């Protein structure tokens, strides 16, 4: 009997003992092709020699620097690399140990920004349904993953309210053009600002590409500029959560590069350290930093393990490999191959309603009926069935239910490492095809 409290008490997951490149080896001798890097984490695959060397060296040289006293070379170098050229006006980085901690830091910094500039009345955040920003109570309050929120509803903060996501497959009306749908969403955000009192709103928070909650949902062209315009009109900040979709996953280092907007605060995590160490962070616009600099002079927040040197050394090595090996180009090329392969294999599958995503961040949404887009009975746990069928064929993919509203809908995410080659992509599609056919006979 395992004494670890696993995600389920009904069974213990298989024990992973070793991993290299695109493969994970289990204690029972099975080898699994890693088709999702966990939840889009392992962006360089496993045991990348340059990353392993960098983090081992840092652990041996100087494992921990208490940030109340010291900074460290890897933390400084990582911030310098990420902010080289001040992308989108982002000038500073703050490193923590997870995506949820990143969200907490973003929320607190946004609130502090308005204290610094003399607008203490701003106390409200607007976020979106069917998005996710983390599992700590603040981040969960900002999230719209109804399944994860439900048990903790009474503990969540009423500083947060939720508007609709931009999710065309599910929520654009049949008669509506893309432009009209975007306009409707911008009007909804404006109405929410008015309901709260525009002078009370701190920020609008959104995942640039929605990750696990709805399955790689990209916004329609013009959506983010329209949302940014509403924020700008009322002097509120834009917080983009790129924990899952950022750091190259969609083919550009930042997913917002493909959206025509820049955030005031950006949350990063999974692809930052690629799973080699727990690390997340926020990237911060110069104007936010300037407000702190000319105000209190410090960020009123902190964690024992912030900017951890070994974590920063691992992330620095990951980010260097992405740049030095030209991996963004591979994400684009392999992303196209993945998309084409998924379309070919599932484009006519009676139970695949939508194939979506960008770069090496793709999802299949399953439906009981393609013409009505009716989802399966949630009790069937179709997403789990596909996951299990894939695992038994030696493929790991990331499943989730509640795609539509936290209860209805099923999808799986395919998000292999940026080092994936054509053979890996083809093997993922082959095994996923067999798994879907087994779980959902055509
Ligand atoms: C978009 C997004 N934000 C935040 C988080 C929270 O990150 P973590 O699980 O590292 O706390 C996640 C994790 O899945 C995520 O996908």
Coordinates of C-alpha atoms and ligand atoms in Angstrom, one line a residue:
X1 CA 0.0 0.0 0.0
X2 CA 1.3 3.4 -1.0
X3 CA 1.5 6.0 1.8
X4 CA 1.6 8.8 -0.7
X5 CA -1.8 10.6 -1.1
X6 CA -2.1 10.2 -4.8
X7 CA -4.7 12.0 -7.0
X8 CA -7.0 9.1 -6.4
X9 CA -7.2 6.8 -3.4
X10 CA -8.7 4.0 -5.5
X11 CA -5.4 3.0 -7.1
X12 CA -1.8 4.0 -7.2
X13 CA -0.4 5.1 -10.5
X14 CA 2.5 3.1 -12.1
X15 CA 5.9 4.0 -10.9
X16 CA 8.1 5.9 -13.3
X17 CA 11.7 5.1 -12.7
X18 CA 13.7 6.7 -15.6
X19 CA 13.1 8.9 -18.5
X20 CA 15.1 10.0 -21.5
X21 CA 14.2 12.2 -24.4
X22 CA 10.6 11.5 -25.5
X23 CA 10.3 8.3 -23.4
X24 CA 9.4 7.4 -19.8
X25 CA 10.3 4.0 -18.4
X26 CA 8.2 2.3 -15.8
X27 CA 9.1 0.0 -13.0
X28 CA 7.3 -2.9 -14.7
X29 CA 9.5 -2.6 -17.8
X30 CA 6.9 -0.7 -19.9
X31 CA 8.1 2.3 -22.0
X32 CA 5.7 5.2 -22.6
X33 CA 6.0 7.7 -25.4
X34 CA 5.5 11.1 -23.7
X35 CA 2.9 12.7 -25.9
X36 CA 2.1 15.6 -23.5
X37 CA 5.0 16.2 -21.2
X38 CA 2.6 15.8 -18.3
X39 CA 0.5 18.9 -18.5
X40 CA 2.6 20.5 -21.3
X41 CA 5.6 20.8 -18.9
X42 CA 8.5 18.8 -20.3
X43 CA 9.3 21.0 -23.2
X44 CA 12.8 19.6 -23.8
X45 CA 11.8 16.0 -23.1
X46 CA 13.6 14.1 -20.3
X47 CA 17.2 14.1 -19.1
X48 CA 18.4 16.7 -21.5
X49 CA 22.2 16.6 -20.9
X50 CA 22.8 20.4 -20.9
X51 CA 20.0 21.0 -18.4
X52 CA 21.1 18.2 -16.2
X53 CA 24.6 19.4 -16.2
X54 CA 23.6 23.0 -15.4
X55 CA 21.4 22.1 -12.5
X56 CA 23.8 19.6 -11.0
X57 CA 26.6 22.1 -11.2
X58 CA 24.4 24.8 -9.5
X59 CA 23.3 22.3 -6.8
X60 CA 27.0 21.5 -6.1
X61 CA 28.1 25.2 -6.2
X62 CA 25.4 27.1 -4.4
X63 CA 22.0 25.4 -3.9
X64 CA 20.1 28.1 -1.9
X65 CA 20.3 31.8 -1.7
X66 CA 17.9 33.5 0.8
X67 CA 16.5 36.4 -1.2
X68 CA 16.2 38.5 1.9
X69 CA 20.0 38.7 1.8
X70 CA 21.3 37.6 -1.6
X71 CA 20.6 37.3 -5.3
X72 CA 22.2 34.5 -7.4
X73 CA 24.0 34.4 -10.7
X74 CA 21.4 32.0 -12.3
X75 CA 18.4 34.2 -11.2
X76 CA 20.1 37.3 -12.7
X77 CA 21.1 35.5 -15.9
X78 CA 17.6 34.0 -16.3
X79 CA 15.9 37.4 -16.0
X80 CA 18.4 39.0 -18.4
X81 CA 17.8 36.3 -21.0
X82 CA 14.0 36.3 -20.7
X83 CA 13.8 40.1 -20.8
X84 CA 16.5 40.7 -23.5
X85 CA 15.1 43.5 -25.7
X86 CA 12.3 44.1 -23.3
X87 CA 9.7 42.1 -25.2
X88 CA 6.4 43.9 -25.2
X89 CA 7.7 46.4 -22.7
X90 CA 8.3 43.7 -20.1
X91 CA 11.3 44.7 -18.0
X92 CA 11.5 42.7 -14.8
X93 CA 11.0 39.1 -13.7
X94 CA 9.9 37.6 -10.4
X95 CA 10.6 33.9 -9.9
X96 CA 8.5 31.6 -7.7
X97 CA 8.1 27.8 -7.6
X98 CA 4.9 27.1 -9.5
X99 CA 2.2 28.5 -11.8
X100 CA -0.2 29.1 -8.9
X101 CA 2.4 31.0 -7.0
X102 CA 3.0 33.0 -10.2
X103 CA -0.7 33.9 -10.3
X104 CA -0.7 34.9 -6.7
X105 CA 2.2 37.2 -7.3
X106 CA 0.5 38.7 -10.4
X107 CA -2.7 39.4 -8.5
X108 CA -0.9 41.0 -5.5
X109 CA 1.4 43.0 -7.7
X110 CA -1.5 44.3 -9.7
X111 CA -3.3 45.4 -6.5
X112 CA -0.1 47.0 -5.2
X113 CA 0.4 48.9 -8.4
X114 CA -2.9 50.7 -7.8
X115 CA -2.0 51.4 -4.2
X116 CA 1.3 52.9 -5.4
X117 CA -0.4 55.2 -8.0
X118 CA -3.0 56.4 -5.5
X119 CA -6.0 54.4 -6.6
X120 CA -6.7 52.2 -3.5
X121 CA -10.4 51.8 -4.5
X122 CA -9.4 49.3 -7.1
X123 CA -10.2 45.9 -5.5
X124 CA -11.8 43.8 -8.2
X125 CA -10.6 41.4 -10.8
X126 CA -12.4 40.1 -13.9
X127 CA -11.4 36.7 -15.2
X128 CA -13.1 34.2 -17.5
X129 CA -15.2 31.1 -17.1
X130 CA -13.5 27.9 -18.4
X131 CA -10.0 29.2 -17.7
X132 CA -7.6 28.2 -15.0
X133 CA -5.0 30.1 -13.1
X134 CA -3.9 27.7 -10.3
X135 CA -5.1 25.8 -7.3
X136 CA -4.2 28.1 -4.4
X137 CA -7.2 30.0 -3.1
X138 CA -6.4 33.3 -4.7
X139 CA -5.6 31.7 -8.1
X140 CA -8.6 29.4 -7.8
X141 CA -10.8 32.5 -7.1
X142 CA -9.5 34.0 -10.4
X143 CA -10.1 30.7 -12.2
X144 CA -13.2 29.6 -14.1
X145 CA -12.6 25.9 -13.9
X146 CA -15.9 25.1 -12.3
X147 CA -15.0 21.6 -11.5
X148 CA -11.9 22.6 -9.5
X149 CA -13.7 25.5 -7.8
X150 CA -16.9 23.7 -6.8
X151 CA -15.8 22.1 -3.4
X152 CA -14.1 25.3 -2.3
X153 CA -16.7 27.8 -3.4
X154 CA -17.4 29.1 0.1
X155 CA -13.7 29.9 0.6
X156 CA -13.2 31.8 -2.6
X157 CA -12.9 35.5 -2.7
X158 CA -15.6 37.8 -4.1
X159 CA -13.0 40.1 -5.4
X160 CA -13.2 38.1 -8.6
X161 CA -16.0 37.8 -11.2
X162 CA -16.1 35.8 -14.4
X163 CA -17.1 36.6 -17.9
X164 CA -17.4 34.4 -21.0
X165 CA -14.3 32.9 -22.6
X166 CA -13.7 33.2 -26.4
X167 CA -14.6 29.7 -27.3
X168 CA -16.0 29.7 -30.8
X169 CA -16.6 26.0 -31.3
X170 CA -19.0 26.0 -28.3
X171 CA -20.3 29.5 -27.8
X172 CA -20.3 31.5 -31.1
X173 CA -23.9 31.5 -32.3
X174 CA -24.6 29.8 -35.6
X175 CA -25.7 33.1 -37.1
X176 CA -22.8 35.1 -35.7
X177 CA -19.7 36.2 -37.6
X178 CA -16.3 36.0 -35.8
X179 CA -16.3 39.8 -35.6
X180 CA -19.8 39.9 -34.1
X181 CA -18.9 37.3 -31.5
X182 CA -15.8 39.2 -30.5
X183 CA -17.9 42.4 -30.3
X184 CA -20.4 40.6 -28.1
X185 CA -17.5 39.5 -25.8
X186 CA -16.1 43.0 -25.6
X187 CA -19.5 44.3 -24.8
X188 CA -19.8 41.7 -22.0
X189 CA -16.5 42.8 -20.5
X190 CA -17.5 46.4 -20.7
X191 CA -20.8 45.6 -19.0
X192 CA -19.0 43.8 -16.2
X193 CA -16.7 46.8 -15.7
X194 CA -19.7 49.0 -15.5
X195 CA -21.4 46.7 -13.0
X196 CA -18.4 46.7 -10.8
X197 CA -17.7 50.4 -11.3
X198 CA -14.8 50.8 -13.8
X199 CA -12.8 52.8 -11.3
X200 CA -12.8 49.7 -9.0
X201 CA -11.3 47.2 -11.4
X202 CA -7.7 46.1 -11.0
X203 CA -7.3 43.8 -14.0
X204 CA -8.7 41.5 -16.5
X205 CA -7.0 38.0 -16.4
X206 CA -7.0 35.4 -19.2
X207 CA -5.0 32.5 -20.5
X208 CA -3.7 33.6 -23.9
X209 CA -4.5 30.1 -25.2
X210 CA -6.8 28.2 -22.8
X211 CA -5.0 25.1 -21.6
X212 CA -6.3 22.1 -19.7
X213 CA -9.8 23.4 -18.8
X214 CA -11.2 23.6 -22.3
X215 CA -8.4 22.1 -24.3
X216 CA -6.1 24.4 -26.4
X217 CA -8.7 27.0 -27.2
X218 CA -7.3 29.8 -29.2
X219 CA -9.0 33.2 -29.3
X220 CA -10.4 34.6 -32.5
X221 CA -8.4 37.3 -34.3
X222 CA -9.2 40.6 -32.8
X223 CA -10.4 39.2 -29.4
X224 CA -7.4 40.2 -27.3
X225 CA -7.0 43.7 -28.8
X226 CA -10.7 44.2 -28.1
X227 CA -10.3 43.1 -24.5
X228 CA -7.2 45.2 -24.1
X229 CA -9.1 48.2 -25.4
X230 CA -11.7 47.8 -22.7
X231 CA -9.0 47.6 -20.0
X232 CA -7.2 50.6 -21.4
X233 CA -10.4 52.6 -21.5
X234 CA -10.8 52.1 -17.8
X235 CA -7.2 52.2 -16.7
X236 CA -7.2 48.5 -15.7
X237 CA -4.3 46.1 -16.2
X238 CA -4.2 43.1 -18.5
X239 CA -2.8 39.9 -16.9
X240 CA -2.1 37.1 -19.3
X241 CA -1.5 33.6 -17.9
X242 CA 0.9 31.7 -20.1
X243 CA 1.7 29.1 -17.6
X244 CA 0.7 26.4 -20.0
X245 CA 0.8 28.0 -23.5
X246 CA 3.9 30.2 -23.1
X247 CA 7.6 29.7 -23.4
X248 CA 7.4 28.5 -27.0
X249 CA 4.6 26.0 -26.7
X250 CA 2.6 27.7 -29.5
X251 CA 5.5 28.4 -31.7
X252 CA 6.5 31.8 -30.4
X253 CA 8.2 32.4 -27.1
X254 CA 5.2 34.3 -25.8
X255 CA 1.7 33.2 -27.0
X256 CA 0.7 36.9 -27.0
X257 CA 3.0 37.6 -29.8
X258 CA 0.4 36.0 -32.1
X259 CA -2.5 38.1 -30.6
X260 CA -1.5 41.7 -31.2
X261 CA -1.4 42.6 -27.6
X262 CA 1.1 42.8 -24.8
X263 CA 0.3 42.1 -21.1
X264 CA 1.1 44.3 -18.1
X265 CA 1.9 41.2 -16.2
X266 CA 2.5 37.7 -17.6
X267 CA 2.5 34.5 -15.7
X268 CA 4.9 31.8 -16.8
X269 CA 5.7 28.4 -15.5
X270 CA 5.6 24.9 -17.1
X271 CA 7.8 25.5 -20.1
X272 CA 10.0 27.8 -18.2
X273 CA 11.8 25.0 -16.4
X274 CA 10.5 22.2 -18.5
X275 CA 9.9 20.1 -15.4
X276 CA 13.6 19.9 -14.4
X277 CA 12.9 22.0 -11.3
X278 CA 9.7 23.5 -9.9
X279 CA 9.7 27.1 -11.2
X280 CA 7.2 29.7 -12.2
X281 CA 7.3 33.5 -12.4
X282 CA 5.9 36.7 -13.6
X283 CA 7.2 39.1 -16.2
X284 CA 6.3 42.6 -15.5
X285 CA 5.9 45.7 -17.6
X286 CA 8.2 48.7 -17.0
X287 CA 5.3 51.0 -16.1
X288 CA 4.3 48.7 -13.2
X289 CA 7.9 48.6 -12.0
X290 CA 8.2 52.4 -12.3
X291 CA 5.1 52.8 -10.1
X292 CA 6.7 50.7 -7.4
X293 CA 10.1 52.4 -7.8
X294 CA 8.6 55.9 -7.3
X295 CA 6.3 54.7 -4.6
X296 CA 7.1 52.3 -1.7
X297 CA 10.2 50.9 -3.5
X298 CA 9.4 47.3 -2.9
X299 CA 7.1 44.5 -3.8
X300 CA 5.1 43.5 -0.7
X301 CA 5.2 39.8 -1.3
X302 CA 7.7 36.9 -0.9
X303 CA 8.3 33.2 -0.6
X304 CA 11.1 31.2 1.0
X305 CA 12.1 29.6 -2.2
X306 CA 11.6 32.4 -4.6
X307 CA 14.3 32.7 -7.3
X308 CA 15.8 29.4 -6.1
X309 CA 19.2 29.2 -7.7
X310 CA 19.0 25.5 -8.8
X311 CA 15.5 26.1 -10.3
X312 CA 16.8 29.3 -12.0
X313 CA 19.9 27.4 -13.3
X314 CA 17.6 24.7 -14.7
X315 CA 15.3 27.2 -16.3
X316 CA 18.2 29.2 -17.7
X317 CA 19.6 26.0 -19.3
X318 CA 16.2 25.1 -20.8
X319 CA 15.7 28.6 -22.2
X320 CA 19.2 28.6 -23.7
X321 CA 18.6 25.2 -25.4
X322 CA 15.4 26.5 -26.9
X323 CA 17.3 29.5 -28.4
X324 CA 20.5 27.8 -29.3
X325 CA 18.9 24.8 -30.9
X326 CA 16.3 26.8 -32.8
X327 CA 13.5 24.8 -31.2
X328 CA 10.8 27.4 -31.9
X329 CA 11.1 26.6 -35.6
X330 CA 10.8 22.9 -34.8
X331 CA 7.6 23.6 -32.7
X332 CA 6.1 25.4 -35.8
X333 CA 7.2 22.6 -38.2
X334 CA 6.2 19.7 -35.9
X335 CA 3.0 21.6 -34.9
X336 CA 2.0 21.7 -38.6
X337 CA 2.8 18.0 -39.0
X338 CA 0.8 17.2 -35.8
X339 CA -2.2 19.3 -37.0
X340 CA -2.2 17.7 -40.5
X341 CA -1.9 14.2 -39.0
X342 CA -4.7 14.8 -36.5
X343 CA -6.9 16.2 -39.2
X344 CA -6.2 13.2 -41.5
X345 CA -6.8 10.7 -38.7
X346 CA -9.7 12.3 -36.9
X347 CA -11.2 14.8 -39.3
X348 CA -14.0 12.4 -40.1
X349 CA -14.2 10.5 -36.9
X350 CA -17.8 10.5 -35.7
X351 CA -16.8 11.2 -32.1
X352 CA -14.2 14.0 -32.7
X353 CA -16.1 17.3 -32.8
X354 CA -13.1 19.7 -32.9
X355 CA -9.4 19.5 -33.5
X356 CA -7.8 22.7 -32.3
X357 CA -4.7 24.4 -30.9
X358 CA -1.5 26.0 -32.1
X359 CA 2.1 24.8 -32.4
X360 CA 2.8 21.7 -30.2
X361 CA -0.3 22.4 -28.2
X362 CA -3.3 20.6 -29.7
X363 CA -6.5 19.1 -28.5
X364 CA -9.3 16.8 -29.6
X365 CA -12.8 17.5 -28.3
X366 CA -15.0 14.4 -28.2
X367 CA -18.7 14.5 -29.0
X368 CA -21.5 12.0 -28.9
X369 CA -22.9 13.6 -32.1
X370 CA -20.9 15.7 -34.5
X371 CA -23.8 17.4 -36.1
X372 CA -25.4 18.7 -32.9
X373 CA -22.1 18.8 -31.0
X374 CA -23.8 17.1 -28.1
X375 CA -21.2 15.9 -25.6
X376 CA -21.1 12.5 -23.9
X377 CA -22.7 11.8 -20.6
X378 CA -20.1 13.0 -18.1
X379 CA -20.5 9.7 -16.1
X380 CA -18.9 7.9 -19.0
X381 CA -15.6 9.8 -18.4
X382 CA -14.7 9.5 -22.1
X383 CA -11.5 11.6 -21.6
X384 CA -10.3 9.1 -19.0
X385 CA -11.2 6.2 -21.2
X386 CA -9.1 7.6 -24.0
X387 CA -6.2 8.4 -21.7
X388 CA -6.3 4.8 -20.4
X389 CA -6.6 3.3 -23.9
X390 CA -3.6 5.5 -24.9
X391 CA -1.5 4.5 -21.9
X392 CA -2.1 0.8 -22.5
X393 CA -0.7 1.4 -26.0
X394 CA 2.4 3.1 -24.7
X395 CA 1.3 6.7 -25.1
X396 CA 0.8 9.5 -22.5
X397 CA -1.7 12.3 -23.3
X398 CA -3.4 14.8 -21.1
X399 CA -7.1 14.3 -20.5
X400 CA -9.8 16.5 -19.0
X401 CA -13.6 16.5 -18.6
X402 CA -15.9 19.5 -18.2
X403 CA -14.6 21.1 -21.4
X404 CA -17.8 23.1 -21.9
X405 CA -18.9 24.2 -18.4
X406 CA -17.0 22.3 -15.8
X407 CA -19.3 19.3 -16.1
X408 CA -20.1 18.5 -19.8
X409 CA -17.5 17.8 -22.5
X410 CA -14.4 15.8 -22.9
X411 CA -11.0 16.5 -24.5
X412 CA -7.4 15.3 -24.6
X413 CA -4.4 17.4 -25.1
X414 CA -1.3 16.4 -27.2
X415 CA 1.7 18.6 -26.2
X416 CA 4.9 16.8 -27.0
X417 CA 8.4 18.2 -26.3
X418 CA 9.9 20.8 -28.6
X419 CA 12.6 18.2 -29.5
X420 CA 10.0 15.9 -31.1
X421 CA 10.8 14.6 -34.6
X422 CA 8.5 13.5 -37.4
X423 CA 8.7 9.9 -36.2
X424 CA 7.6 10.9 -32.7
X425 CA 4.7 12.9 -34.1
X426 CA 3.6 10.1 -36.4
X427 CA 3.8 7.5 -33.5
X428 CA 1.7 9.8 -31.3
X429 CA -1.0 10.1 -34.0
X430 CA -0.9 6.3 -34.7
X431 CA -1.3 5.3 -31.0
X432 CA -3.8 8.0 -30.3
X433 CA -5.8 6.9 -33.3
X434 CA -5.9 3.3 -32.0
X435 CA -6.7 4.5 -28.5
X436 CA -9.7 6.7 -29.6
X437 CA -11.0 3.9 -31.8
X438 CA -10.8 1.5 -28.9
X439 CA -12.4 3.9 -26.4
X440 CA -15.0 5.2 -28.8
X441 CA -15.7 2.7 -31.5
X442 CA -16.4 4.6 -34.7
Ligands
LIG1 C1 -2.9 28.2 -17.3 C2 -2.5 27.7 -15.9 N1 -2.3 28.6 -14.9 C3 -1.8 28.2 -13.7 C4 -1.6 26.9 -13.4 C5 -1.1 26.5 -12.1 O1 0.2 26.0 -12.1 P1 0.8 25.0 -11.0 O2 0.0 23.7 -11.1 O3 2.2 24.9 -11.3 O4 0.5 25.7 -9.7 C6 -1.8 25.9 -14.4 C7 -1.5 24.5 -14.2 O5 -2.0 23.6 -14.8 C8 -2.2 26.4 -15.7 O6 -2.4 25.5 -16.7

